[in-house]
CSV table of C-alpha atoms in Angstrom, one decimal:
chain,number,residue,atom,x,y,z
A,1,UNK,CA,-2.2,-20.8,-0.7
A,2,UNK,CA,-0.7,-17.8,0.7
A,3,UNK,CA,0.8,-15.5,-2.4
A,4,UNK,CA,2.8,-13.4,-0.2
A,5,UNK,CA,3.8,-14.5,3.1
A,6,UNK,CA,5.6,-12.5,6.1
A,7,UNK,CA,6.9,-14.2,9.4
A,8,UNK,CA,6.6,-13.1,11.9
A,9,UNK,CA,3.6,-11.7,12.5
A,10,UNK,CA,4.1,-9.8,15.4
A,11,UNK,CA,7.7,-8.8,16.5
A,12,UNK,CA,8.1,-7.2,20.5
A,13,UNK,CA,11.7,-6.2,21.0
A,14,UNK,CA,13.8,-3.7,23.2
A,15,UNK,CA,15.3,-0.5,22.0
A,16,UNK,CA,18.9,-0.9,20.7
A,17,UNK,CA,18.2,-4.8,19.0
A,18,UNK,CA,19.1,-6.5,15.6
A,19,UNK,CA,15.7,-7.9,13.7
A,20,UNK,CA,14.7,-9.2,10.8
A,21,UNK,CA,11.9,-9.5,9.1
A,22,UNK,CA,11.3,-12.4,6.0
A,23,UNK,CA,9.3,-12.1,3.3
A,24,UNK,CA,8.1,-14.8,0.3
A,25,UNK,CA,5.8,-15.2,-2.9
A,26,UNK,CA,4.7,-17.7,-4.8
A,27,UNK,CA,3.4,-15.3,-8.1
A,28,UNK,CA,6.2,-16.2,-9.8
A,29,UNK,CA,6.8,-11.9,-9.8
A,30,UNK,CA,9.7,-10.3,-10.6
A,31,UNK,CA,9.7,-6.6,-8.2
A,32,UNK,CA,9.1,-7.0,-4.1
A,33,UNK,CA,8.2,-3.9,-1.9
A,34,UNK,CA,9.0,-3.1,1.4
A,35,UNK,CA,6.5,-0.3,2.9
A,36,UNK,CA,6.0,0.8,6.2
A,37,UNK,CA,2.6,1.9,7.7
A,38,UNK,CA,2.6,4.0,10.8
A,39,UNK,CA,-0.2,4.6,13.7
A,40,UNK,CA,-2.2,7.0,11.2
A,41,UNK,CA,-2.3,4.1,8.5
A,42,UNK,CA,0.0,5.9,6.5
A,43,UNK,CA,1.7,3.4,3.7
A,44,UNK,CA,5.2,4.7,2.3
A,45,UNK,CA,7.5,2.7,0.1
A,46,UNK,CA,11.1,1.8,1.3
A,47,UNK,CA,12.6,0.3,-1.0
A,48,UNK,CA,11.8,-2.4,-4.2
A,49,UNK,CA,14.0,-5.0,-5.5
A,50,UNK,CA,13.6,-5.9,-9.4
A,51,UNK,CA,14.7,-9.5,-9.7
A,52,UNK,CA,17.5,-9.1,-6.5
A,53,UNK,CA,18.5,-5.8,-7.7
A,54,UNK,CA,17.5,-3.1,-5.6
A,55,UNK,CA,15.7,-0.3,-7.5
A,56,UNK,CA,13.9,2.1,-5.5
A,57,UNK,CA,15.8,3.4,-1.8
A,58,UNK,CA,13.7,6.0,-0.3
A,59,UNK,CA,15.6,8.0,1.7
A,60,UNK,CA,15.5,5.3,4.7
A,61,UNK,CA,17.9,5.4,7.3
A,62,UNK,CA,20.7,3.1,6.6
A,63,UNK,CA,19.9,0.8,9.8
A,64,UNK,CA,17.2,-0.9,7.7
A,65,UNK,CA,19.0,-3.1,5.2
A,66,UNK,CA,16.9,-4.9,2.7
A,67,UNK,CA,18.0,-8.2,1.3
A,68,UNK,CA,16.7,-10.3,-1.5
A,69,UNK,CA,18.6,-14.0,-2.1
A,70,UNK,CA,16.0,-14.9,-4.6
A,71,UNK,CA,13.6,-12.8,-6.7
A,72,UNK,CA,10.8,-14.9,-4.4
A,73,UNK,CA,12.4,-13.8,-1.5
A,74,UNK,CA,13.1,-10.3,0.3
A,75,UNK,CA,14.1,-9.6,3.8
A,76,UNK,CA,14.6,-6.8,6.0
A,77,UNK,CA,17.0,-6.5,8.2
A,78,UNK,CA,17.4,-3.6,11.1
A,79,UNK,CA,20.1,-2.9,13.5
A,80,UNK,CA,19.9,-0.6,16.3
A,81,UNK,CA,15.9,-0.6,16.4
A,82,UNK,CA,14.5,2.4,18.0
A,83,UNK,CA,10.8,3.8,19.3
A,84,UNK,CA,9.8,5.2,15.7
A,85,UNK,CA,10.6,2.3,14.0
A,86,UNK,CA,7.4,1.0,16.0
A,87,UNK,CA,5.3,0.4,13.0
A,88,UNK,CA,3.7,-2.2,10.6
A,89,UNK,CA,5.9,-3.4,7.9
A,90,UNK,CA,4.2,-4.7,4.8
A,91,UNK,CA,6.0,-6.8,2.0
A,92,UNK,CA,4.6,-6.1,-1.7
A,93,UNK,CA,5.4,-7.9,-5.1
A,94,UNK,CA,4.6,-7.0,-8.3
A,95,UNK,CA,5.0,-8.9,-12.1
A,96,UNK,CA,7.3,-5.3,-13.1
A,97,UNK,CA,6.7,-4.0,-16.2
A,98,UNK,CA,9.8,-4.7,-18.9
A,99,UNK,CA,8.3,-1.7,-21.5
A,100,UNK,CA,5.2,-0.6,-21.8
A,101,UNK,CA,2.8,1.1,-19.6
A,102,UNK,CA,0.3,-1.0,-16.9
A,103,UNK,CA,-1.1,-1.2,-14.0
A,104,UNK,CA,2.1,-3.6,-12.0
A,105,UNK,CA,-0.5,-4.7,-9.0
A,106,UNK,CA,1.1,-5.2,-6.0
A,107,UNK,CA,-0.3,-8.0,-4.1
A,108,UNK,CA,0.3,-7.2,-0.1
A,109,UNK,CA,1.3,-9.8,2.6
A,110,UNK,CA,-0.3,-9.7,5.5
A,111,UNK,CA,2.1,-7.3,7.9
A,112,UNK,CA,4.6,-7.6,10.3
A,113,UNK,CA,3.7,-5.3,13.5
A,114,UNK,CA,6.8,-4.0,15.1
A,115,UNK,CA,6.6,-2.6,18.4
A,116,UNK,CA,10.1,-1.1,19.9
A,117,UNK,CA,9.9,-1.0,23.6
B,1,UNK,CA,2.4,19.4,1.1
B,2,UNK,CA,1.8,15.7,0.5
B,3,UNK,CA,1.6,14.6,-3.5
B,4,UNK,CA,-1.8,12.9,-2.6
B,5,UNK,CA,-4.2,14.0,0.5
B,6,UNK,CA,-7.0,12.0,1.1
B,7,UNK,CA,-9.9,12.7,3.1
B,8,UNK,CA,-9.1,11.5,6.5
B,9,UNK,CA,-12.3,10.4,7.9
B,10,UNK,CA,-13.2,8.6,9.5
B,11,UNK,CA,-16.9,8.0,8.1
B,12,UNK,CA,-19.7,6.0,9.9
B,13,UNK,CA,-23.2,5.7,7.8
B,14,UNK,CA,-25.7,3.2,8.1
B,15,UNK,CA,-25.9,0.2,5.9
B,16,UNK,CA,-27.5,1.0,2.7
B,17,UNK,CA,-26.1,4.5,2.7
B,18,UNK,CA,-24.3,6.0,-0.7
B,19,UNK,CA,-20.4,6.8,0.7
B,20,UNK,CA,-18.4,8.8,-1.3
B,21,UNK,CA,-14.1,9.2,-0.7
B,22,UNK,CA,-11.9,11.6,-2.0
B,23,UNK,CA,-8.4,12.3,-3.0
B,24,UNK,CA,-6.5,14.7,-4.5
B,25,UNK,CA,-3.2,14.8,-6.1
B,26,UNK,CA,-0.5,17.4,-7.0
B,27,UNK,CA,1.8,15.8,-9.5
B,28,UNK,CA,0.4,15.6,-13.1
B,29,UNK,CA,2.9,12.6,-13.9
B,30,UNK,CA,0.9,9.9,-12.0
B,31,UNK,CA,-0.8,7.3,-14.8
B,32,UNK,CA,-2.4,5.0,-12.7
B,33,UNK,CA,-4.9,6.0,-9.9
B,34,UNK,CA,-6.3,3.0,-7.4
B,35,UNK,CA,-8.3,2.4,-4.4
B,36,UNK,CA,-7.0,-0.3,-2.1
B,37,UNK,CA,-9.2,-1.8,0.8
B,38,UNK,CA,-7.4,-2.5,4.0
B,39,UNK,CA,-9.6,-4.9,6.7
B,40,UNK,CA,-8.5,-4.5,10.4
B,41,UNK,CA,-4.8,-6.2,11.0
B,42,UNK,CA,-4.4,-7.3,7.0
B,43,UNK,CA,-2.4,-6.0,3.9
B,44,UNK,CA,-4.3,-3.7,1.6
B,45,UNK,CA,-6.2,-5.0,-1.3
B,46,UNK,CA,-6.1,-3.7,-4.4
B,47,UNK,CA,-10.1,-2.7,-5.1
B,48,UNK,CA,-10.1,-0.8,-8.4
B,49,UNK,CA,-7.9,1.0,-10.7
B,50,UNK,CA,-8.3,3.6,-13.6
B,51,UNK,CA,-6.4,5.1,-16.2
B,52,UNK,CA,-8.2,7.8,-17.3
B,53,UNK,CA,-10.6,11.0,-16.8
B,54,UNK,CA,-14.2,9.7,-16.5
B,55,UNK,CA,-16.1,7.0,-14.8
B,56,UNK,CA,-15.5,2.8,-13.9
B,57,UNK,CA,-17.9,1.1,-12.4
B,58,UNK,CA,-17.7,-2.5,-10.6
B,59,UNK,CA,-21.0,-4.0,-9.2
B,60,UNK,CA,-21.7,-1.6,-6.4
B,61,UNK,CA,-18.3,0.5,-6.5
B,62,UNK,CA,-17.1,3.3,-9.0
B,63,UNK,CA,-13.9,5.0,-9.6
B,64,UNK,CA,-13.9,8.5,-10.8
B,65,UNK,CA,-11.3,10.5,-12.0
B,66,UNK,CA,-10.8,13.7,-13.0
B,67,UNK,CA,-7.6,14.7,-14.1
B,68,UNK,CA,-7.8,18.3,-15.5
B,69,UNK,CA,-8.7,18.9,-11.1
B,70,UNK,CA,-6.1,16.3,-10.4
B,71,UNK,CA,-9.3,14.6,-8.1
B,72,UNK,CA,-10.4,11.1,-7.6
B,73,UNK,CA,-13.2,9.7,-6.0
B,74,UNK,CA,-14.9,6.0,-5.0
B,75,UNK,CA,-18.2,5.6,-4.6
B,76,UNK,CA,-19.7,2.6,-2.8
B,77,UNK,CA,-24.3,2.0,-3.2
B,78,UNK,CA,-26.0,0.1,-1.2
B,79,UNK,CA,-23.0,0.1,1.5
B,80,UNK,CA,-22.6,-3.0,3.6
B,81,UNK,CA,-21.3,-4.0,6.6
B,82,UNK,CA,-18.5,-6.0,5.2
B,83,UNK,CA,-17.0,-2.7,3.4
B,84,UNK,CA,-16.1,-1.5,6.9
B,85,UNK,CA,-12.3,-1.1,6.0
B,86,UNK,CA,-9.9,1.4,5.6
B,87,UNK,CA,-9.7,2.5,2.1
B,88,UNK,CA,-6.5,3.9,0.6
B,89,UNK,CA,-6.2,5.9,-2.7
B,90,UNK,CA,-3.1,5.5,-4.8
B,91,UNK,CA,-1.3,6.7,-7.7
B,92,UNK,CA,1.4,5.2,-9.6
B,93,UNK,CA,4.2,6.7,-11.0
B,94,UNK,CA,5.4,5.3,-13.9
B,95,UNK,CA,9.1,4.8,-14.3
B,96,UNK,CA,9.9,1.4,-16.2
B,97,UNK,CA,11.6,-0.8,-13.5
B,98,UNK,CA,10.8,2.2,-10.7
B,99,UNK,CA,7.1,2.4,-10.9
B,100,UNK,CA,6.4,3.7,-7.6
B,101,UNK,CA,2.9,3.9,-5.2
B,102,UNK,CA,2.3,6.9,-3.7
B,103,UNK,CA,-0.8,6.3,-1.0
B,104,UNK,CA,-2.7,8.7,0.7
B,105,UNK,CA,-3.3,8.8,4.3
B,106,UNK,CA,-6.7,6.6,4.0
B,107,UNK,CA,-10.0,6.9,5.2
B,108,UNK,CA,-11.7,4.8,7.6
B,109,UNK,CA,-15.5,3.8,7.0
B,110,UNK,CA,-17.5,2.5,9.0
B,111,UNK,CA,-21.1,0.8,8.3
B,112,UNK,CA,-23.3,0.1,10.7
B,113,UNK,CA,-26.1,-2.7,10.8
């Protein structure tokens, strides 16, 4: 079983397009990631959603719209895609910590490689 | 400068070979410090993680930090082929409901047969 899922896999598109990207996990976690990795493997957080309830917005252009209808589910929207969004987009989730100090592992989906044409 | 800088690599030893990857870190408020493991065209993997100053050790990998140099380190003996990977350090930053990953750049490692 797949904990946390990403479709699509691969995503080819034209400058200028609407995509979205859907993400889903089955660990039963309250707090989902979006990150983005570029060509040097760099991994920077976008934005995290605590049970639907965005928490964390990190200074990403506001083309990229995140959207959570469940606390299994978060998608990512993005209108007017351009060449540096090219990129590989990783969903995370995490059990959240409610007090207390831990580790919150985030569990990483496979990736969703964007390429802007 | 970046809160966490990583070694960039990348690293190619032969199989067998001791590897040793670095990071260091600016911001004295991070709690947590990890090493992910990232195969070709997957998510990372969450290897290791460690709280405090001093050694943790896991079969053939250990975590070291050292938090009065603000410097972490993951050792892999007797390195295989199948810890060919890129490995990322991370540091959380603890805020309640906005813990936060910070990741360095990663490393690249190679082992060859």
């Amino acid at each position: 079983d797949t904990a946390v899922s990403q479709t699509p896999k691969y995503l080819v598109t034209q400058m200028g397009n609407d995509k979205s990207i859907k993400c889903e996990q089955n660990l039963g976690h309250d707090t989902m990631y979006w990150y983005k990795q570029d060509s040097k493997k760099f991994l920077k957080i976008m934005f995290s959603y605590n049970n639907k309830e965005l928490i964390i917005n990190e200074t990403v252009p506001n083309r990229f719209s995140p959207k959570s209808p469940d606390k299994a589910h978060l998608n990512l929207h993005i209108n007017s895609l351009e060449l540096g969004d090219s990129a590989v987009y990783f969903c995370a989730s995490s059990q959240g910590v409610s007090g207390g100090l831990s580790t919150d592992t985030q569990y990483f989906g496979p990736g969703t490689r964007l390429t802007v044409l | 400068q970046k809160e966490v800088e990583q070694d960039p690599g990348p690293l190619s030893v032969p199989e067998g070979a001791i590897v040793s990857l670095n990071c260091t870190y600016s911001n004295s408020a991070f709690q947590y410090f990890m090493w992910y493991r990232q195969y070709s065209r997957k998510g990372p993997e969450l290897l290791m993680y460690t709280y405090s100053s001093g050694n943790k050790e896991d079969g053939r990998f250990t975590a070291q930090v050292d938090k009065s140099s603000k410097y972490i380190s993951l050792f892999i003996r007797d390195s295989q082929p199948s810890d060919s990977a890129t490995y990322l350090c991370a540091m959380l930053l603890y805020g309640g409901a906005t813990n936060k990953l910070i990741f360095g750049t990663g490393t690249l490692l190679a082992v060859q047969p």
